[in-house]
Short mmCIF file of C-alpha atoms in Angstrom, two decimals:
data_model
loop_
_atom_site.label_atom_id
_atom_site.label_comp_id
_atom_site.label_asym_id
_atom_site.label_seq_id
_atom_site.Cartn_x
_atom_site.Cartn_y
_atom_site.Cartn_z
CA MET A 1443 34.47 46.96 17.98
CA VAL A 1444 32.19 44.35 16.39
CA SER A 1445 28.50 45.17 16.83
CA ARG A 1446 26.03 42.59 18.05
CA PHE A 1447 24.49 42.43 14.56
CA GLN A 1448 27.86 41.91 12.88
CA PHE A 1449 28.70 39.22 15.44
CA LEU A 1450 25.46 37.41 14.60
CA VAL A 1451 26.25 37.69 10.88
CA LEU A 1452 29.66 36.12 11.41
CA LEU A 1453 28.19 33.42 13.66
CA LEU A 1454 25.51 32.55 11.11
CA ALA A 1455 28.08 32.45 8.36
CA ALA A 1456 30.20 30.02 10.35
CA LEU A 1457 27.23 27.80 11.21
CA HIS A 1458 26.17 27.59 7.56
CA GLY A 1459 29.66 27.05 6.18
CA ALA A 1460 29.61 30.45 4.51
CA ALA A 1461 32.58 32.67 3.79
CA ALA A 1462 32.90 35.96 5.64
CA ALA A 1463 30.05 38.27 4.70
CA VAL A 1464 30.28 40.66 1.78
CA THR A 1465 28.64 43.93 2.77
CA PHE A 1466 26.77 46.41 0.58
CA SER A 1467 24.96 49.65 1.37
CA VAL A 1468 21.65 50.15 -0.40
CA PRO A 1469 21.12 53.79 -1.48
CA LYS A 1470 17.93 55.31 -0.14
CA GLN A 1471 17.51 57.26 -3.37
CA ALA A 1472 18.70 56.87 -6.95
CA HIS A 1473 21.71 59.00 -7.97
CA THR A 1474 23.12 59.04 -4.44
CA GLY A 1475 25.86 57.17 -2.61
CA GLY A 1476 28.58 57.62 -5.21
CA TYR A 1477 27.31 54.79 -7.44
CA LYS A 1478 26.86 54.84 -11.21
CA TYR A 1479 23.22 54.62 -12.30
CA ALA A 1480 22.03 53.41 -15.69
CA PRO A 1481 18.64 54.34 -17.17
CA LEU A 1482 16.51 51.33 -18.07
CA ASP A 1483 14.49 50.47 -21.14
CA PRO A 1484 10.91 49.45 -20.20
CA ALA A 1485 11.69 45.93 -21.48
CA PRO A 1486 15.46 45.31 -21.51
CA VAL A 1487 15.23 41.54 -22.17
CA GLY A 1488 14.31 40.51 -25.71
CA ILE A 1489 14.41 37.56 -28.08
CA SER A 1490 16.10 37.29 -31.47
CA PHE A 1491 14.54 34.74 -33.82
CA GLU A 1492 16.58 33.26 -36.65
CA PHE A 1493 15.04 34.64 -39.84
CA PHE A 1494 13.91 31.41 -41.49
CA ALA A 1495 12.67 29.92 -38.17
CA PHE A 1496 10.62 32.94 -37.05
CA PRO A 1497 7.28 31.79 -38.56
CA SER A 1498 7.64 28.38 -36.96
CA TYR A 1499 8.19 29.87 -33.51
CA PHE A 1500 4.95 31.82 -33.80
CA THR A 1501 2.80 29.21 -35.55
CA ASN A 1502 4.16 25.81 -34.43
CA VAL A 1503 5.63 26.39 -30.96
CA THR A 1504 2.89 26.79 -28.36
CA ALA A 1505 5.23 28.09 -25.66
CA THR A 1506 6.39 31.16 -27.58
CA ASN A 1507 3.49 33.49 -26.84
CA GLN A 1508 3.20 32.38 -23.21
CA CYS A 1509 6.91 32.69 -22.49
CA LEU A 1510 6.87 36.26 -23.84
CA SER A 1511 3.62 37.00 -22.02
CA ASN A 1512 5.14 35.89 -18.70
CA TRP A 1513 7.68 38.70 -19.00
CA LYS A 1514 4.98 41.15 -20.05
CA ASP A 1515 3.07 40.25 -16.88
CA LEU A 1516 6.07 41.49 -14.88
CA THR A 1517 6.92 44.63 -16.85
CA GLY A 1518 3.58 45.64 -18.35
CA VAL A 1519 5.31 45.76 -21.76
CA TRP A 1520 5.65 43.01 -24.36
CA PRO A 1521 9.32 42.04 -24.77
CA PRO A 1522 11.10 43.36 -27.86
CA ILE A 1523 11.86 40.88 -30.63
CA ARG A 1524 14.33 40.89 -33.48
CA ILE A 1525 13.98 38.74 -36.60
CA GLY A 1526 17.30 38.08 -38.29
CA GLY A 1527 20.52 36.12 -38.23
CA THR A 1528 22.62 34.30 -40.79
CA THR A 1529 19.63 33.34 -42.93
CA GLN A 1530 18.50 36.96 -43.38
CA ASP A 1531 21.42 37.27 -45.82
CA ARG A 1532 20.24 34.13 -47.62
CA ALA A 1533 16.65 35.33 -47.95
CA GLN A 1534 15.13 37.13 -50.92
CA TYR A 1535 11.72 38.79 -50.89
CA ASP A 1536 9.20 37.27 -53.31
CA SER A 1537 6.00 39.28 -53.78
CA ARG A 1538 4.37 36.36 -55.60
CA THR A 1539 4.43 33.80 -52.79
CA SER A 1540 1.66 33.49 -50.23
CA ALA A 1541 3.87 31.38 -47.93
CA TYR A 1542 5.71 32.78 -44.93
CA VAL A 1543 8.96 31.22 -46.16
CA VAL A 1544 9.92 28.84 -48.97
CA TYR A 1545 13.00 26.63 -48.70
CA SER A 1546 14.13 23.02 -48.69
CA VAL A 1547 16.57 21.16 -46.44
CA SER A 1548 17.68 17.53 -46.42
CA ASN A 1549 17.57 17.44 -42.60
CA PRO A 1550 14.99 19.32 -40.49
CA ALA A 1551 17.78 20.27 -38.11
CA ASP A 1552 19.55 22.24 -40.83
CA ALA A 1553 19.21 25.90 -41.73
CA PRO A 1554 18.49 26.55 -45.42
CA ALA A 1555 21.24 27.70 -47.76
CA SER A 1556 18.74 29.90 -49.58
CA LEU A 1557 15.11 30.89 -49.11
CA THR A 1558 12.41 33.28 -50.16
CA PHE A 1559 9.75 34.97 -48.07
CA GLY A 1560 6.49 36.70 -48.85
CA SER A 1561 4.49 39.60 -47.48
CA SER A 1562 2.70 37.18 -45.11
CA PHE A 1563 6.02 36.79 -43.26
CA LEU A 1564 5.92 40.49 -42.47
CA THR A 1565 2.20 40.47 -41.71
CA LEU A 1566 2.95 37.79 -39.10
CA ALA A 1567 5.73 39.97 -37.68
CA GLY A 1568 3.26 42.85 -37.56
CA SER A 1569 0.84 40.81 -35.47
CA TYR A 1570 3.23 40.88 -32.52
CA ALA A 1571 2.24 43.44 -29.89
CA GLY A 1572 5.77 44.43 -28.86
CA SER A 1573 8.48 46.27 -30.76
CA VAL A 1574 10.01 44.46 -33.73
CA VAL A 1575 13.38 44.73 -35.47
CA VAL A 1576 13.45 43.11 -38.93
CA GLY A 1577 16.73 42.07 -40.51
CA LEU A 1578 16.95 42.21 -44.32
CA ASN A 1579 19.50 41.03 -46.87
CA ARG A 1580 22.58 43.05 -47.79
CA GLY A 1581 24.95 40.18 -48.53
CA LYS A 1582 23.37 39.31 -51.88
CA ASN A 1583 23.93 42.91 -53.02
CA ASN A 1584 20.40 43.19 -54.47
CA ILE A 1585 19.41 46.55 -53.07
CA GLN A 1586 16.18 46.82 -55.04
CA ASN A 1587 14.91 43.53 -53.57
CA THR A 1588 15.81 44.78 -50.10
CA ILE A 1589 14.04 48.10 -50.72
CA ASP A 1590 10.94 46.22 -51.89
CA ALA A 1591 11.04 44.14 -48.70
CA ALA A 1592 11.65 47.22 -46.56
CA LYS A 1593 8.58 48.96 -48.00
CA ILE A 1594 6.38 45.98 -47.10
CA THR A 1595 8.04 45.83 -43.68
CA VAL A 1596 7.15 49.44 -42.96
CA SER A 1597 3.56 48.99 -44.12
CA GLU A 1598 2.90 45.66 -42.36
CA VAL A 1599 4.86 45.87 -39.09
CA LYS A 1600 3.06 48.55 -37.12
CA ASN A 1601 5.38 48.21 -34.11
CA LEU A 1602 8.51 48.33 -36.27
CA LEU A 1603 11.43 49.69 -34.30
CA ALA A 1604 14.18 49.34 -36.89
CA ILE A 1605 15.43 47.53 -39.99
CA GLU A 1606 18.82 45.83 -40.11
CA LEU A 1607 20.72 45.78 -43.38
CA GLY A 1608 22.78 42.61 -43.22
CA ASN A 1609 23.98 40.31 -40.46
CA GLU A 1610 27.59 39.95 -39.27
CA PRO A 1611 29.20 41.45 -42.37
CA GLU A 1612 32.73 40.53 -41.25
CA TYR A 1613 31.91 36.99 -42.42
CA TYR A 1614 30.61 37.99 -45.86
CA SER A 1615 33.85 37.34 -47.66
CA ARG A 1616 34.39 33.82 -46.32
CA ASN A 1617 30.71 33.01 -46.92
CA GLY A 1618 30.97 34.03 -50.57
CA GLN A 1619 28.46 36.87 -50.33
CA PRO A 1620 28.43 38.87 -53.60
CA ILE A 1621 28.66 42.25 -51.87
CA ALA A 1622 32.06 41.32 -50.43
CA GLY A 1623 33.88 40.98 -53.72
CA GLY A 1624 37.36 42.46 -53.83
CA ASN A 1625 38.97 43.81 -50.68
CA TRP A 1626 36.29 43.52 -47.99
CA SER A 1627 37.20 45.27 -44.75
CA PRO A 1628 35.59 47.32 -41.98
CA ALA A 1629 36.12 50.41 -44.15
CA THR A 1630 34.46 48.96 -47.26
CA ASP A 1631 31.64 47.52 -45.16
CA ALA A 1632 31.09 50.90 -43.50
CA ALA A 1633 30.82 52.59 -46.90
CA SER A 1634 28.33 49.92 -47.96
CA GLN A 1635 26.30 50.19 -44.74
CA ASN A 1636 26.15 53.95 -45.00
CA ASN A 1637 25.07 53.98 -48.64
CA TRP A 1638 22.42 51.34 -48.04
CA ALA A 1639 21.11 53.17 -44.95
CA ILE A 1640 20.54 56.31 -47.03
CA SER A 1641 19.04 54.40 -49.97
CA VAL A 1642 16.67 52.26 -47.91
CA GLY A 1643 15.79 54.99 -45.42
CA SER A 1644 14.92 57.46 -48.15
CA ALA A 1645 12.98 54.82 -50.12
CA VAL A 1646 10.71 54.01 -47.17
CA LYS A 1647 10.57 57.69 -46.14
CA LYS A 1648 11.44 56.89 -42.51
CA SER A 1649 14.11 58.31 -40.25
CA PRO A 1650 15.54 57.11 -38.00
CA ILE A 1651 14.86 53.53 -39.10
CA ILE A 1652 18.17 51.62 -39.43
CA GLN A 1653 19.79 49.38 -36.83
CA ALA A 1654 23.43 49.79 -37.79
CA GLY A 1655 26.50 47.68 -37.10
CA ASN A 1656 25.36 44.11 -36.38
CA SER A 1657 28.86 42.61 -36.33
CA ASN A 1658 30.06 39.81 -34.06
CA ASP A 1659 33.84 40.25 -33.88
CA SER A 1660 35.04 41.85 -30.67
CA PRO A 1661 35.47 45.63 -30.87
CA PRO A 1662 37.18 47.88 -31.68
CA LYS A 1663 37.47 46.26 -35.12
CA TRP A 1664 34.03 46.02 -36.75
CA GLY A 1665 32.62 48.00 -33.82
CA ALA A 1666 30.24 50.92 -33.50
CA ALA A 1667 32.91 53.54 -32.74
CA GLU A 1668 34.74 52.57 -35.92
CA LEU A 1669 31.51 52.72 -37.94
CA ILE A 1670 30.35 56.03 -36.46
CA ALA A 1671 33.65 57.66 -37.39
CA THR A 1672 32.79 57.07 -41.07
CA GLN A 1673 29.26 58.51 -40.92
CA ASN A 1674 28.17 62.01 -41.83
CA ALA A 1675 25.00 63.76 -40.72
CA THR A 1676 23.02 62.40 -43.66
CA VAL A 1677 23.72 58.81 -42.66
CA LYS A 1678 23.21 59.41 -38.95
CA GLN A 1679 19.72 60.80 -39.45
CA TYR A 1680 18.63 57.33 -40.61
CA VAL A 1681 20.27 55.42 -37.74
CA LYS A 1682 17.90 54.38 -34.96
CA THR A 1683 20.28 52.20 -32.93
CA TYR A 1684 23.76 50.72 -33.01
CA ALA A 1685 23.90 46.98 -32.40
CA HIS A 1686 26.55 44.35 -31.84
CA HIS A 1687 26.45 40.59 -31.36
CA ASN A 1688 28.15 38.71 -28.54
CA TYR A 1689 28.68 35.03 -27.73
CA PRO A 1690 31.12 34.75 -24.80
CA GLY A 1691 31.50 30.93 -24.94
CA GLY A 1692 33.66 28.93 -22.55
CA SER A 1693 32.86 26.34 -19.88
CA VAL A 1694 29.94 26.57 -17.48
CA THR A 1695 32.36 27.71 -14.76
CA SER A 1696 33.86 30.53 -16.81
CA LEU A 1697 30.56 31.53 -18.40
CA MET A 1698 28.67 32.06 -15.12
CA SER A 1699 31.57 33.80 -13.35
CA HIS A 1700 30.51 37.29 -12.30
CA ARG A 1701 34.06 38.51 -12.69
CA GLY A 1702 34.18 37.00 -16.17
CA ILE A 1703 30.85 38.54 -17.19
CA SER A 1704 31.97 41.98 -16.06
CA SER A 1705 35.26 41.62 -17.94
CA ASN A 1706 33.51 40.47 -21.12
CA LEU A 1707 31.17 43.46 -21.11
CA HIS A 1708 33.96 46.01 -20.60
CA VAL A 1709 35.09 45.16 -24.15
CA PHE A 1710 32.09 47.18 -25.36
CA ASP A 1711 32.61 50.30 -23.21
CA ALA A 1712 34.08 52.47 -25.98
CA ASP A 1713 31.39 51.47 -28.47
CA VAL A 1714 28.61 52.17 -25.98
CA ALA A 1715 30.12 55.59 -25.25
CA ALA A 1716 30.40 56.37 -28.98
CA ALA A 1717 26.73 55.50 -29.57
CA LEU A 1718 25.53 57.47 -26.56
CA LYS A 1719 27.55 60.47 -27.74
CA GLU A 1720 25.35 60.38 -30.86
CA ASN A 1721 22.24 60.11 -28.63
CA LYS A 1722 21.56 56.65 -30.06
CA PRO A 1723 20.89 53.51 -28.00
CA TYR A 1724 23.44 50.72 -28.05
CA ILE A 1725 22.07 47.18 -27.92
CA PHE A 1726 23.04 43.56 -28.18
CA GLY A 1727 20.98 42.74 -31.26
CA GLU A 1728 21.91 39.06 -31.09
CA THR A 1729 23.55 37.21 -28.24
CA ASN A 1730 23.63 33.98 -26.29
CA SER A 1731 25.98 31.73 -24.41
CA VAL A 1732 27.89 29.89 -27.16
CA SER A 1733 27.69 30.59 -30.90
CA GLY A 1734 26.34 28.16 -33.48
CA GLY A 1735 23.19 27.23 -31.59
CA GLY A 1736 24.96 26.61 -28.30
CA ALA A 1737 27.07 23.88 -26.71
CA ALA A 1738 25.30 20.80 -25.30
CA GLY A 1739 27.44 20.69 -22.16
CA VAL A 1740 27.07 24.40 -21.44
CA SER A 1741 24.11 26.21 -22.96
CA PRO A 1742 21.13 24.25 -21.52
CA THR A 1743 22.47 24.24 -17.93
CA PHE A 1744 21.44 26.15 -14.85
CA GLY A 1745 24.89 27.75 -14.92
CA ALA A 1746 23.90 29.26 -18.27
CA ALA A 1747 20.68 30.47 -16.62
CA LEU A 1748 22.74 32.28 -14.00
CA TRP A 1749 24.94 33.72 -16.76
CA THR A 1750 21.79 34.92 -18.58
CA MET A 1751 20.56 36.68 -15.45
CA ASP A 1752 23.85 38.35 -14.53
CA TYR A 1753 24.69 39.15 -18.16
CA VAL A 1754 21.39 41.00 -18.65
CA LEU A 1755 21.92 42.98 -15.47
CA ARG A 1756 25.57 43.85 -16.10
CA ALA A 1757 24.76 44.79 -19.70
CA SER A 1758 21.92 47.05 -18.56
CA TYR A 1759 24.21 48.59 -15.95
CA SER A 1760 26.74 49.17 -18.76
CA ASN A 1761 24.17 51.25 -20.71
CA ILE A 1762 23.40 48.47 -23.19
CA SER A 1763 19.70 49.23 -23.55
CA ARG A 1764 18.34 45.89 -24.73
CA THR A 1765 19.69 42.35 -24.95
CA TYR A 1766 18.15 40.05 -27.58
CA PHE A 1767 18.82 36.35 -26.91
CA HIS A 1768 19.05 34.40 -30.14
CA HIS A 1769 16.80 31.41 -30.87
CA GLY A 1770 17.77 29.27 -33.83
CA THR A 1771 16.46 26.17 -35.57
CA VAL A 1772 13.44 24.74 -33.73
CA GLY A 1773 14.45 21.36 -32.32
CA ASN A 1774 18.17 21.94 -32.82
CA CYS A 1775 18.98 24.73 -30.41
CA GLN A 1776 20.97 24.10 -27.23
CA TYR A 1777 20.74 27.69 -25.96
CA CYS A 1778 17.04 28.27 -26.65
CA PHE A 1779 14.89 29.27 -23.70
CA TRP A 1780 12.01 27.09 -24.88
CA GLY A 1781 11.02 24.69 -27.65
CA ARG A 1782 8.06 22.60 -28.75
CA TYR A 1783 8.35 20.07 -25.95
CA SER A 1784 10.55 21.31 -23.14
CA MET A 1785 11.71 24.43 -21.33
CA GLY A 1786 15.33 25.47 -21.12
CA ALA A 1787 16.99 26.40 -17.84
CA PRO A 1788 18.21 29.78 -19.19
CA TYR A 1789 14.60 31.02 -19.33
CA TYR A 1790 14.62 31.07 -15.51
CA GLY A 1791 17.62 33.39 -15.46
CA ALA A 1792 16.00 35.75 -17.94
CA TYR A 1793 12.82 35.71 -15.88
CA ALA A 1794 14.69 36.53 -12.64
CA ALA A 1795 16.50 39.42 -14.35
CA THR A 1796 13.19 40.72 -15.68
CA ALA A 1797 11.69 40.47 -12.20
CA LEU A 1798 14.45 42.73 -10.82
CA LEU A 1799 14.12 45.29 -13.61
CA ALA A 1800 10.33 45.28 -14.00
CA LYS A 1801 8.81 48.78 -13.91
CA ALA A 1802 12.12 50.25 -12.76
CA THR A 1803 13.70 53.31 -14.36
CA HIS A 1804 17.31 52.96 -13.13
CA LEU A 1805 19.74 50.27 -12.08
CA THR A 1806 22.96 50.32 -10.12
CA ALA A 1807 25.54 47.71 -9.21
CA LEU A 1808 26.77 47.77 -5.64
CA ASP A 1809 29.82 45.62 -6.44
CA ASP A 1810 32.82 46.50 -8.63
CA GLY A 1811 32.67 43.40 -10.82
CA ASN A 1812 35.99 42.08 -9.57
CA SER A 1813 34.74 39.19 -7.43
CA ASN A 1814 32.33 36.27 -7.76
CA TYR A 1815 29.66 38.06 -5.74
CA ALA A 1816 27.22 40.51 -7.30
CA ALA A 1817 24.65 42.91 -5.90
CA TYR A 1818 22.26 45.05 -7.94
CA VAL A 1819 19.49 47.47 -6.98
CA SER A 1820 16.67 48.69 -9.22
CA PHE A 1821 14.87 51.99 -8.63
CA ALA A 1822 11.36 53.29 -9.29
CA ALA A 1823 10.52 56.50 -11.15
CA ASP A 1824 10.40 58.38 -7.82
CA GLY A 1825 13.96 57.29 -7.07
CA GLN A 1826 13.02 54.81 -4.34
CA PRO A 1827 14.80 51.43 -4.31
CA LEU A 1828 12.51 48.67 -5.58
CA ARG A 1829 14.46 45.42 -5.40
CA ALA A 1830 17.95 44.05 -4.85
CA LEU A 1831 19.46 40.95 -6.42
CA LEU A 1832 22.32 39.02 -4.84
CA TYR A 1833 24.32 36.50 -6.86
CA ASN A 1834 26.88 33.94 -5.75
CA SER A 1835 28.70 32.83 -8.90
CA ASP A 1836 30.91 30.27 -7.16
CA TYR A 1837 30.57 27.07 -9.16
CA PHE A 1838 28.87 24.00 -7.72
CA GLY A 1839 28.78 21.02 -10.07
CA GLY A 1840 26.68 18.69 -7.91
CA SER A 1841 29.27 16.64 -6.03
CA GLY A 1842 30.80 17.25 -2.63
CA SER A 1843 29.66 19.94 -0.24
CA ARG A 1844 28.03 23.09 -1.56
CA SER A 1845 29.62 26.26 -0.24
CA SER A 1846 27.67 29.40 0.52
CA GLN A 1847 28.27 33.11 0.84
CA SER A 1848 26.81 35.45 3.42
CA PHE A 1849 25.60 38.81 2.13
CA GLN A 1850 24.96 41.78 4.40
CA LEU A 1851 22.79 44.68 3.22
CA GLN A 1852 22.79 47.99 5.05
CA GLY A 1853 20.63 51.13 4.82
CA LEU A 1854 17.29 49.30 4.86
CA SER A 1855 13.92 50.25 6.34
CA GLY A 1856 11.40 48.24 8.30
CA THR A 1857 11.79 45.05 10.31
CA SER A 1858 11.47 42.41 7.59
CA LEU A 1859 11.64 41.97 3.83
CA LYS A 1860 10.56 39.18 1.50
CA ALA A 1861 12.71 37.44 -1.08
CA LYS A 1862 12.60 34.86 -3.90
CA ARG A 1863 15.38 32.38 -4.53
CA LEU A 1864 16.60 31.25 -7.97
CA THR A 1865 18.02 27.80 -7.38
CA ALA A 1866 18.70 24.30 -8.70
CA ASP A 1867 20.46 21.18 -7.51
CA SER A 1868 23.65 22.33 -9.22
CA ALA A 1869 25.01 24.55 -11.97
CA MET A 1870 24.80 21.52 -14.29
CA SER A 1871 21.06 20.96 -13.77
CA ARG A 1872 19.11 20.81 -17.04
CA VAL A 1873 15.36 21.24 -17.22
CA ASP A 1874 15.26 19.35 -20.52
CA GLN A 1875 16.80 16.33 -18.77
CA GLY A 1876 14.48 16.39 -15.75
CA GLY A 1877 16.55 18.66 -13.52
CA LYS A 1878 14.65 20.87 -11.09
CA VAL A 1879 15.14 24.61 -11.46
CA SER A 1880 12.85 27.02 -9.63
CA PHE A 1881 12.35 30.70 -8.93
CA GLY A 1882 10.41 31.50 -5.78
CA GLY A 1883 9.35 27.84 -5.66
CA GLN A 1884 7.74 28.03 -9.09
CA THR A 1885 8.56 26.40 -12.43
CA PHE A 1886 7.54 26.79 -16.07
CA THR A 1887 5.67 23.94 -17.69
CA ASP A 1888 7.24 22.05 -20.57
CA GLY A 1889 5.46 22.61 -23.85
CA ASN A 1890 3.41 25.67 -22.88
CA CYS A 1891 5.52 27.81 -20.48
CA ASN A 1892 2.69 28.20 -17.97
CA VAL A 1893 3.75 29.09 -14.43
CA ALA A 1894 3.36 26.08 -12.13
CA GLY A 1895 3.54 25.69 -8.37
CA THR A 1896 2.87 27.94 -5.42
CA GLU A 1897 4.80 31.19 -5.24
CA SER A 1898 7.16 31.01 -2.26
CA PHE A 1899 8.72 33.97 -0.45
CA GLU A 1900 11.38 33.87 2.23
CA THR A 1901 11.11 36.32 5.11
CA LEU A 1902 14.33 38.14 5.97
CA GLY A 1903 14.70 39.93 9.29
CA VAL A 1904 15.99 43.51 9.33
CA SER A 1905 17.70 44.84 12.45
CA ASN A 1906 19.05 48.38 12.75
CA GLY A 1907 18.66 48.81 9.01
CA GLN A 1908 20.66 45.69 8.22
CA LEU A 1909 19.94 42.16 7.07
CA ALA A 1910 22.11 39.11 6.60
CA VAL A 1911 21.28 36.28 4.24
CA THR A 1912 23.11 33.27 2.87
CA VAL A 1913 23.22 32.48 -0.84
CA LYS A 1914 24.57 29.10 -1.89
CA ALA A 1915 27.14 28.61 -4.61
CA SER A 1916 25.47 28.82 -8.05
CA GLU A 1917 22.37 30.55 -6.70
CA ALA A 1918 20.75 33.99 -6.60
CA LEU A 1919 18.26 35.80 -4.38
CA LEU A 1920 15.84 38.60 -5.31
CA VAL A 1921 15.01 40.84 -2.34
CA TYR A 1922 11.91 43.03 -2.47
CA LEU A 1923 12.69 46.39 -0.83
CA GLN A 1924 9.10 47.67 -0.98
#
């Protein structure tokens, strides 16, 4: 027999054009209800800065500090950053230069083919209050230069989390990197990585200190499990974390699909398990929507913001401890969250994900990842549920009628709860083209990333421990359970 509450849910769904409700039960305590629970890093969302562009982000882009500070205001912890990318394997340390970086390009939108950097580069990295991963050169096969740079890194970067030795080594051979002479393969790269980890780690007298892996090809080839199988105890003592890169690509529709996100992340299950077996964290050391700086028709859209949000949450649920979103050439970066003059829509998705995870110790997913509708719950240190996030990944491109989905949550307390909505006119809305994206009625100001507008909460009624709420296509809702 249909209860009065369920009847009202169905009636409301019909009145609002919503599909039949999807129903989820919220556990009253972490580690109950038959769900899988993932432990959370204090700051799971991070930023990766392209090596040569890093000084510019921190000295010429006003928004950088504020955008990072906004997340810190939620979590109480500065977000982690990683400095690296393709140009780390083009960069040589020069102890004589006082400049952050020295290079020349014919077009400001280009990345340099070669560059040098001085100790001031690392002093700047050391001024950041959060944890820092620094990527150094392995491709040029000049281990003494890398050791010299690593020693300065250790002395100058007080919040140093790890050092990477090379970036995406599977591409060394085609890029003409000297270290990849002869028959370059996962096996020869692993031998190189392992030898360099011991040499650099012992030279700086730090263990564990190395972020190992750092490949981009889909596992198992070039993956962590494959690398770990080649490592002995001597190597492993120097390994701090295992990292991989990931750029799913595709159209806005496929990118933001919850089912697609879940499927993409399952590719990494074996590698995550292999790292955790070694009691080492597994992270996405570099990631974003589409490789090569992003795609203009995909990466700056609100659909990419929704992907960012759901991707962070599904990755965290999959025991991927931290996710570092890559930021490339200033002024030539479609997937960047911010720039000198405008905000990017994806920043809103990262902010919403951070808001769900802030000051939580565990996360669970209430859905199985096999539909377009997602539900997550974060939990406090005492095991109590903190917040829930509901996501409707049905695509709405801005024309025709916008569908909606009714969500029903059960197992709740009290008579009402408050919520914030992440929304835009469509999945194709772009902040950098004047489109309106908001979270809880608020926006982030172009050029400085300051929060603007009045914070707006919706009030959701709870009856007999249940609530029903409608989420439009290409929209998400954060529900505060306390």
